[in-house]
Tab-separated table of C-alpha atoms and ligand atoms in Angstrom:
chain	number	residue	atom	x	y	z
A	1	MET	CA	-169.737	45.164	-100.175
A	2	SER	CA	-172.917	42.848	-99.646
A	3	ILE	CA	-173.756	41.070	-97.186
A	4	SER	CA	-173.240	37.743	-98.327
A	5	ASP	CA	-169.075	38.899	-98.842
A	6	PHE	CA	-168.322	40.228	-95.356
A	7	LYS	CA	-165.863	38.414	-93.926
A	8	PRO	CA	-166.149	38.519	-89.894
A	9	GLU	CA	-162.198	36.853	-89.372
A	10	LEU	CA	-160.987	39.672	-91.728
A	11	TRP	CA	-161.856	42.130	-89.556
A	12	THR	CA	-161.269	40.923	-86.149
A	13	THR	CA	-157.723	40.906	-84.734
A	14	SER	CA	-156.194	39.448	-81.762
A	15	SER	CA	-155.571	42.206	-78.353
A	16	ASN	CA	-152.578	40.816	-77.411
A	17	ASN	CA	-151.011	40.951	-80.470
A	18	ALA	CA	-152.202	44.341	-81.559
A	19	LEU	CA	-150.847	46.089	-79.059
A	20	LYS	CA	-147.358	46.616	-78.990
A	21	ILE	CA	-146.258	48.177	-76.215
A	22	SER	CA	-142.419	49.851	-76.125
A	23	LEU	CA	-140.448	51.584	-73.797
A	24	VAL	CA	-138.196	53.960	-75.094
A	25	GLY	CA	-134.656	55.581	-73.923
A	26	GLU	CA	-131.919	55.567	-76.123
A	27	ASN	CA	-133.271	52.777	-77.767
A	28	ALA	CA	-137.045	51.887	-77.639
A	29	VAL	CA	-137.970	48.225	-76.905
A	30	GLN	CA	-140.984	46.658	-77.800
A	31	PHE	CA	-143.107	43.778	-76.309
A	32	SER	CA	-146.107	42.581	-76.489
A	33	PRO	CA	-148.705	41.817	-73.461
A	34	THR	CA	-149.551	38.994	-71.630
A	35	PHE	CA	-153.220	39.408	-71.046
A	36	THR	CA	-155.663	42.492	-72.638
A	37	TYR	CA	-159.006	40.963	-71.138
A	38	PRO	CA	-158.940	43.138	-68.749
A	39	ILE	CA	-159.482	46.287	-70.671
A	40	PHE	CA	-160.827	44.603	-74.515
A	41	GLY	CA	-163.170	41.783	-73.011
A	42	ASP	CA	-162.960	38.027	-72.527
A	43	SER	CA	-162.595	37.105	-75.739
A	44	GLU	CA	-159.507	39.315	-76.357
A	45	GLN	CA	-160.188	40.187	-79.881
A	46	ILE	CA	-160.994	43.344	-81.179
A	47	PHE	CA	-163.951	44.100	-84.095
A	48	GLY	CA	-163.934	46.403	-87.158
A	49	TYR	CA	-160.458	46.698	-88.163
A	50	GLN	CA	-157.603	45.417	-90.638
A	51	ASP	CA	-153.777	45.624	-89.921
A	52	LEU	CA	-154.389	47.034	-86.490
A	53	VAL	CA	-151.878	48.368	-84.324
A	54	ILE	CA	-151.892	49.564	-81.246
A	55	HIS	CA	-148.810	51.340	-79.785
A	56	LEU	CA	-149.162	52.332	-76.664
A	57	VAL	CA	-145.364	53.947	-75.389
A	58	PHE	CA	-143.467	55.172	-72.567
A	59	ASP	CA	-140.522	56.908	-71.760
A	60	SER	CA	-138.120	54.718	-70.580
A	61	VAL	CA	-136.854	56.863	-67.352
A	62	THR	CA	-140.794	59.170	-66.726
A	63	PHE	CA	-143.091	56.731	-68.045
A	64	LYS	CA	-145.404	59.384	-69.498
A	65	PRO	CA	-147.459	57.422	-71.680
A	66	PHE	CA	-148.588	57.782	-75.839
A	67	MET	CA	-151.300	56.057	-77.397
A	68	ASN	CA	-151.853	56.131	-81.357
A	69	VAL	CA	-153.257	53.183	-83.087
A	70	LYS	CA	-152.933	52.820	-87.139
A	71	TYR	CA	-154.979	50.784	-89.186
A	72	SER	CA	-155.945	50.788	-92.582
A	73	LYS	CA	-159.406	50.383	-93.358
A	74	LYS	CA	-161.689	50.182	-90.443
A	75	ILE	CA	-165.704	49.899	-90.377
A	76	ASP	CA	-167.462	53.188	-89.361
A	77	ASN	CA	-170.454	53.142	-86.543
A	78	GLU	CA	-169.134	49.434	-85.751
A	79	ALA	CA	-165.383	49.094	-85.204
A	80	ASP	CA	-165.137	49.035	-81.514
A	81	ASP	CA	-163.610	52.316	-79.922
A	82	ILE	CA	-159.684	50.854	-78.860
A	83	GLN	CA	-159.025	54.279	-77.976
A	84	GLY	CA	-161.881	55.231	-75.543
A	85	LYS	CA	-161.393	51.139	-73.964
A	86	LEU	CA	-157.932	51.820	-73.573
A	87	LEU	CA	-158.400	56.002	-71.884
A	88	LYS	CA	-160.384	54.884	-69.581
A	89	PHE	CA	-157.024	52.785	-67.240
A	90	LEU	CA	-154.673	55.379	-68.354
A	91	PRO	CA	-153.918	58.814	-66.575
A	92	LYS	CA	-156.213	60.588	-68.869
A	93	ASP	CA	-154.912	64.050	-68.994
A	94	ASP	CA	-151.025	62.825	-68.964
A	95	ILE	CA	-151.130	60.757	-71.819
A	96	ILE	CA	-150.392	62.198	-75.690
A	97	VAL	CA	-152.635	60.346	-77.795
A	98	LYS	CA	-151.329	60.726	-81.479
A	99	ASP	CA	-149.476	64.156	-81.514
A	100	GLU	CA	-145.495	62.147	-80.969
A	101	GLU	CA	-144.134	65.421	-81.048
A	102	LYS	CA	-145.598	67.140	-78.291
A	103	TRP	CA	-145.243	63.450	-75.971
A	104	VAL	CA	-141.204	64.105	-76.951
A	105	ASP	CA	-141.059	67.447	-76.385
A	106	ALA	CA	-143.728	66.820	-73.066
A	107	PHE	CA	-140.745	63.978	-71.709
A	108	GLU	CA	-138.050	65.585	-72.684
A	109	GLU	CA	-138.876	68.660	-70.533
A	110	GLU	CA	-140.176	66.606	-67.597
A	111	GLN	CA	-137.154	64.743	-67.318
A	112	LYS	CA	-134.992	68.370	-67.243
A	113	SER	CA	-136.127	68.205	-63.945
A	114	TYR	CA	-136.448	64.693	-62.735
A	115	LYS	CA	-135.319	63.452	-59.211
A	116	PHE	CA	-135.505	60.515	-57.324
A	117	LEU	CA	-136.764	60.241	-54.037
A	118	ASN	CA	-135.089	61.129	-50.691
A	119	ASP	CA	-133.051	59.028	-49.024
A	120	GLU	CA	-135.682	58.927	-46.433
A	121	PHE	CA	-137.401	56.652	-48.666
A	122	LYS	CA	-134.268	54.514	-49.780
A	123	ILE	CA	-134.764	50.471	-48.671
A	124	GLY	CA	-132.194	48.571	-50.654
A	125	GLU	CA	-129.534	49.090	-53.027
A	126	TYR	CA	-127.852	46.598	-55.256
A	127	SER	CA	-125.468	45.762	-58.345
A	128	ILE	CA	-126.139	43.792	-61.427
A	129	GLY	CA	-122.878	43.754	-63.244
A	130	ASP	CA	-121.452	47.527	-63.652
A	131	ASP	CA	-125.070	48.619	-63.831
A	132	GLU	CA	-126.292	50.775	-59.845
A	133	PHE	CA	-129.848	50.796	-58.559
A	134	VAL	CA	-131.472	51.926	-55.753
A	135	VAL	CA	-134.713	50.832	-54.170
A	136	TYR	CA	-137.727	53.207	-52.405
A	137	LYS	CA	-140.684	52.726	-50.735
A	138	ALA	CA	-142.808	55.309	-50.440
A	139	GLY	CA	-146.770	55.733	-49.638
A	140	ILE	CA	-149.194	56.065	-52.478
A	141	LYS	CA	-150.407	59.704	-51.779
A	142	ASP	CA	-146.916	61.117	-52.230
A	143	LYS	CA	-147.462	63.491	-55.261
A	144	PHE	CA	-144.060	61.568	-56.897
A	145	ILE	CA	-145.723	58.324	-56.585
A	146	ASN	CA	-149.256	58.986	-56.748
A	147	LYS	CA	-148.470	60.130	-60.278
A	148	PHE	CA	-145.248	57.839	-61.165
A	149	HIS	CA	-148.203	54.472	-59.837
A	150	GLN	CA	-150.981	56.106	-62.416
A	151	ARG	CA	-149.065	56.097	-65.204
A	152	ILE	CA	-146.982	51.840	-64.458
A	153	GLN	CA	-150.164	50.954	-63.377
A	154	ILE	CA	-151.650	49.527	-66.496
A	155	PHE	CA	-148.631	46.853	-66.573
A	156	SER	CA	-150.317	44.680	-63.591
A	157	LEU	CA	-153.250	44.576	-65.482
A	158	LEU	CA	-151.350	43.755	-68.893
A	159	LEU	CA	-148.702	41.137	-67.481
A	160	ILE	CA	-150.251	39.728	-64.259
A	161	GLU	CA	-152.800	37.324	-64.289
A	162	ALA	CA	-156.270	38.349	-62.039
A	163	ALA	CA	-154.998	42.119	-61.540
A	164	SER	CA	-156.751	44.791	-60.921
A	165	TYR	CA	-155.791	48.566	-60.022
A	166	ILE	CA	-155.343	49.501	-56.092
A	167	ASP	CA	-157.220	52.107	-54.485
A	168	ASP	CA	-154.820	54.669	-54.681
A	169	SER	CA	-156.664	57.517	-52.221
A	170	ASP	CA	-155.948	54.591	-49.432
A	171	PRO	CA	-153.102	55.696	-47.275
A	172	ASN	CA	-152.000	52.325	-46.220
A	173	TRP	CA	-150.723	50.607	-49.928
A	174	GLU	CA	-147.229	52.227	-50.711
A	175	LEU	CA	-145.217	51.359	-53.503
A	176	VAL	CA	-141.455	49.681	-53.918
A	177	LEU	CA	-139.776	51.229	-56.917
A	178	SER	CA	-136.152	49.499	-58.134
A	179	PHE	CA	-134.271	52.740	-60.286
A	180	ASN	CA	-130.595	52.352	-62.170
A	181	LYS	CA	-128.738	54.488	-60.610
A	182	LYS	CA	-127.252	56.020	-63.417
A	183	THR	CA	-129.883	56.189	-66.820
A	184	LYS	CA	-133.131	57.121	-64.176
A	185	GLN	CA	-134.741	54.629	-65.415
A	186	CYS	CA	-137.095	52.418	-63.350
A	187	VAL	CA	-136.775	48.984	-63.904
A	188	GLY	CA	-139.516	47.406	-61.542
A	189	PHE	CA	-142.749	47.967	-58.884
A	190	VAL	CA	-144.040	46.483	-56.059
A	191	THR	CA	-147.495	47.996	-54.746
A	192	VAL	CA	-147.146	46.332	-50.897
A	193	TYR	CA	-150.157	46.756	-48.216
A	194	LYS	CA	-149.670	47.172	-44.768
A	195	TYR	CA	-152.458	45.527	-42.736
A	196	TRP	CA	-153.668	44.609	-39.112
A	197	LYS	CA	-152.705	41.462	-37.508
A	198	TYR	CA	-155.181	40.908	-34.651
A	199	GLU	CA	-153.963	37.986	-32.626
A	200	GLY	CA	-157.080	37.700	-30.293
A	201	PHE	CA	-158.774	41.093	-29.477
A	202	LYS	CA	-157.645	41.196	-25.824
A	203	GLU	CA	-154.279	40.404	-26.265
A	204	PHE	CA	-154.870	43.269	-29.306
A	205	ASP	CA	-156.148	45.749	-27.209
A	206	ASN	CA	-153.925	45.435	-24.515
A	207	ASP	CA	-151.022	45.810	-26.670
A	208	ASP	CA	-149.738	49.325	-27.239
A	209	ASN	CA	-147.741	48.679	-30.263
A	210	SER	CA	-149.417	47.780	-33.150
A	211	HIS	CA	-148.757	44.613	-35.586
A	212	TYR	CA	-148.753	44.419	-39.067
A	213	ARG	CA	-148.941	41.856	-42.082
A	214	GLY	CA	-146.603	43.224	-44.509
A	215	LYS	CA	-148.312	42.334	-48.365
A	216	ILE	CA	-146.777	42.280	-51.500
A	217	SER	CA	-149.617	42.742	-53.570
A	218	GLN	CA	-148.354	42.931	-57.245
A	219	PHE	CA	-145.127	42.874	-58.179
A	220	LEU	CA	-143.539	43.619	-61.961
A	221	VAL	CA	-139.723	43.786	-63.322
A	222	PHE	CA	-140.874	45.101	-66.486
A	223	PRO	CA	-139.902	42.791	-69.444
A	224	PRO	CA	-136.948	44.488	-70.416
A	225	TYR	CA	-134.733	44.103	-67.439
A	226	GLN	CA	-136.061	40.410	-66.402
A	227	GLY	CA	-133.362	37.845	-65.873
A	228	LYS	CA	-131.446	39.668	-64.503
A	229	GLY	CA	-131.941	39.443	-61.038
A	230	HIS	CA	-133.891	42.918	-60.212
A	231	GLY	CA	-136.903	40.722	-59.218
A	232	SER	CA	-134.930	39.033	-56.475
A	233	ASN	CA	-133.059	41.781	-55.238
A	234	LEU	CA	-136.438	43.794	-54.855
A	235	TYR	CA	-138.099	41.061	-52.844
A	236	GLN	CA	-135.031	40.901	-50.834
A	237	SER	CA	-135.318	44.741	-49.675
A	238	ILE	CA	-138.765	44.325	-49.080
A	239	TYR	CA	-138.047	41.013	-47.170
A	240	ASN	CA	-135.362	42.837	-45.182
A	241	THR	CA	-137.265	46.068	-44.561
A	242	TRP	CA	-139.947	44.021	-43.145
A	243	LYS	CA	-137.788	41.776	-41.481
A	244	ASN	CA	-136.197	45.059	-39.360
A	245	ASP	CA	-139.463	46.565	-38.799
A	246	SER	CA	-140.902	45.381	-34.859
A	247	SER	CA	-144.531	46.739	-36.220
A	248	ILE	CA	-144.587	43.918	-38.920
A	249	THR	CA	-145.504	39.765	-37.938
A	250	GLU	CA	-144.669	38.389	-41.215
A	251	LEU	CA	-144.533	38.228	-45.201
A	252	VAL	CA	-147.315	37.076	-47.124
A	253	VAL	CA	-148.156	37.928	-50.770
A	254	GLU	CA	-151.183	37.817	-52.748
A	255	ASP	CA	-152.034	35.255	-55.381
A	256	PRO	CA	-148.506	34.425	-56.228
A	257	ASN	CA	-148.177	33.174	-59.676
A	258	GLU	CA	-145.337	30.009	-60.461
A	259	ASP	CA	-142.377	32.466	-61.713
A	260	PHE	CA	-143.536	34.285	-58.447
A	261	ASP	CA	-143.743	31.600	-56.165
A	262	ASP	CA	-140.185	30.466	-58.095
A	263	LEU	CA	-138.313	33.485	-56.970
A	264	ARG	CA	-139.581	33.519	-53.560
A	265	ASP	CA	-137.965	30.067	-53.163
A	266	ARG	CA	-134.682	31.159	-54.542
A	267	THR	CA	-134.399	34.066	-52.723
A	268	ASP	CA	-135.645	32.538	-49.247
A	269	LEU	CA	-133.239	29.441	-49.512
A	270	GLU	CA	-130.151	31.763	-50.038
A	271	MET	CA	-131.186	34.055	-47.132
A	272	LEU	CA	-131.631	30.662	-45.149
A	273	GLN	CA	-128.515	29.536	-45.864
A	274	LYS	CA	-126.711	32.482	-45.590
A	275	GLU	CA	-128.089	32.922	-41.848
A	276	LEU	CA	-126.776	28.934	-41.187
A	277	PHE	CA	-130.400	27.918	-40.892
A	278	PHE	CA	-130.041	24.348	-42.617
A	279	ASN	CA	-127.788	23.167	-40.199
A	280	SER	CA	-130.770	23.763	-37.819
A	281	VAL	CA	-132.749	21.838	-40.333
A	282	PRO	CA	-132.655	17.179	-39.121
A	283	ASN	CA	-132.229	15.320	-42.331
A	284	SER	CA	-134.954	13.188	-41.801
A	285	GLY	CA	-138.276	12.752	-39.940
A	286	LEU	CA	-141.268	14.740	-37.880
A	287	VAL	CA	-140.511	18.496	-37.360
A	288	GLU	CA	-141.778	19.715	-34.367
A	289	GLU	CA	-144.345	21.725	-34.695
A	290	ALA	CA	-143.726	24.319	-32.118
A	291	TRP	CA	-139.888	24.451	-33.055
A	292	ILE	CA	-141.614	25.230	-36.462
A	293	LYS	CA	-143.667	27.977	-35.437
A	294	LYS	CA	-140.766	29.363	-33.258
A	295	GLN	CA	-138.451	29.947	-36.697
A	296	MET	CA	-141.871	31.362	-38.118
A	297	LYS	CA	-142.127	34.227	-36.184
A	298	LYS	CA	-138.657	34.666	-36.580
A	299	TYR	CA	-137.674	35.080	-40.062
A	300	LYS	CA	-141.351	36.301	-40.374
A	301	ILE	CA	-142.121	33.757	-42.955
A	302	GLU	CA	-145.847	32.651	-43.527
A	303	ALA	CA	-147.025	28.837	-42.560
A	304	ARG	CA	-148.003	27.873	-45.767
A	305	GLN	CA	-144.477	28.814	-47.799
A	306	PHE	CA	-142.224	28.307	-44.559
A	307	HIS	CA	-143.303	24.702	-44.359
A	308	ARG	CA	-141.986	24.907	-48.413
A	309	LEU	CA	-138.887	25.784	-47.607
A	310	ILE	CA	-138.303	23.363	-44.527
A	311	GLU	CA	-139.466	20.722	-47.465
A	312	MET	CA	-136.867	21.810	-49.619
A	313	ILE	CA	-134.271	21.632	-47.069
A	314	MET	CA	-134.834	18.432	-46.138
A	315	LEU	CA	-135.005	17.245	-49.976
A	316	HIS	CA	-131.582	18.910	-50.630
A	317	LYS	CA	-129.914	17.616	-47.570
A	318	ASN	CA	-131.233	13.804	-48.833
A	319	TYR	CA	-129.842	14.598	-52.119
B	401	LIG	N1	-128.231	36.101	-64.997
B	401	LIG	C1	-129.046	35.530	-65.880
B	401	LIG	N2	-129.993	34.756	-64.874
B	401	LIG	C2	-130.431	35.021	-64.001
B	401	LIG	C3	-129.692	36.194	-64.017
B	401	LIG	C4	-128.044	36.749	-64.004
B	401	LIG	N3	-126.793	37.344	-63.327
B	401	LIG	N4	-130.196	36.963	-62.040
B	401	LIG	C5	-131.485	35.646	-61.918
B	401	LIG	N5	-131.844	34.731	-63.302
B	401	LIG	C6	-132.682	34.003	-64.007
B	401	LIG	C7	-132.921	33.396	-62.388
B	401	LIG	O1	-132.175	32.465	-61.259
B	401	LIG	C8	-134.431	33.139	-62.956
B	401	LIG	O2	-134.418	31.828	-63.271
B	401	LIG	P1	-135.660	31.001	-63.876
B	401	LIG	O3	-136.775	31.446	-63.621
B	401	LIG	O4	-134.898	29.475	-64.541
B	401	LIG	O5	-135.484	30.159	-62.132
B	401	LIG	C9	-134.905	33.885	-63.275
B	401	LIG	O6	-133.630	35.035	-63.938
B	401	LIG	C10	-135.655	34.991	-62.706
B	401	LIG	O7	-135.219	35.237	-61.230
B	401	LIG	P2	-134.943	37.107	-61.261
B	401	LIG	O8	-134.062	38.291	-62.715
B	401	LIG	O9	-133.787	37.759	-60.224
B	401	LIG	O10	-136.305	37.516	-61.784
B	401	LIG	P3	-136.680	38.859	-62.502
B	401	LIG	O11	-136.270	39.781	-62.146
B	401	LIG	O12	-137.107	38.519	-64.081
B	401	LIG	O13	-138.668	38.498	-61.811
B	401	LIG	C11	-140.547	38.457	-62.220
B	401	LIG	C12	-139.292	37.532	-62.246
B	401	LIG	C13	-141.263	39.299	-60.866
B	401	LIG	C14	-142.128	37.224	-62.452
B	401	LIG	C15	-140.583	38.909	-63.782
B	401	LIG	O14	-140.314	38.067	-64.701
B	401	LIG	C16	-142.283	40.225	-63.705
B	401	LIG	O15	-142.395	40.658	-64.074
B	401	LIG	N6	-143.237	39.235	-64.460
B	401	LIG	C17	-143.869	39.214	-65.218
B	401	LIG	C18	-145.198	39.792	-63.595
B	401	LIG	C19	-145.629	38.471	-62.738
B	401	LIG	O16	-145.601	37.581	-63.276
B	401	LIG	N7	-145.123	38.680	-61.653
B	401	LIG	C20	-145.395	38.303	-60.442
B	401	LIG	C21	-147.014	38.216	-60.679
B	401	LIG	S1	-147.447	37.201	-58.894
B	401	LIG	C22	-147.552	39.020	-57.678
B	401	LIG	O17	-147.643	39.951	-58.078
B	401	LIG	C23	-147.365	38.787	-56.040
């Protein structure tokens, strides 16, 4: 091919379209990523291939990963190193590349001895239809949690804007996971962090009981399970755990997106309605700041969110 015949557009593929993610259980469910710029660069383009499909596949129980890059033509020496770019974000000694049979054998073997965490880590249970789910929370240094997190953390990059990997050597990070009790499939996960709340150095130094803020960092329900109520149940499990933990003063969320704000508003409002809080909010006029502060402390909800909730309750009362 002469240089004048070369058409770069024929050799350029959108990485969001080329990457196909699959969760394999009884059936395989395939979906596309929302973002690939952390892996393939801001333009989200891959150069040097035709008919490119990148399969990134996970067993839906163990999340043992498998990768296979397929294409009809490649420009030797010029094409982007897809495998190299992806492997930087996947657990190197764990992922199986190309050899599908080896991957199936590996996850089937792992499934035989696959166990949930002990009950001491359980923070919630819920049912959706006939299915029952259990929610666990454990420190990132836990062996099972650490390995599992290394397998699933790429989903944060692919589905949450501006997400980056957490420092999994920092013991303050914890992972919250929801599992289907029967199938053992993990339906979603949340990274959470406890950090110091300084209320004034003197007060802090004299206080034997340390106080923390509980931060939700990355919150994700895997696409096949979205829109069924898992997000709301996961959030409630975390909220209830921290509400009952006297060392936690409030729950904060790092960079919530619109979908998360929506989920949080609905779940917080349902909780406040059950607590009969709506009755104590005036129908109109100014709400006293001192009263709001007292209520915020009681419910451990941060100022921005609590003011939003009060506004929504007032709107609802006047509707
Ligand atoms: N039947 C039908 N619809 C239902 C049911 C049900 N049984 N239960 C809930 N729904 C509806 C809800 O009413 C809601 O509808 P709406 O969007 O019209 O208000 C919708 O389903 C979502 O509610 P949930 O099912 O509780 O939430 P989901 O499990 O889908 O989780 C989340 C929401 C976390 C945003 C998920 O879509 C996701 O992971 N998205 C990709 C990653 C992401 O954006 N994460 C948040 C980033 S911000 C952060 O990390 C802090």
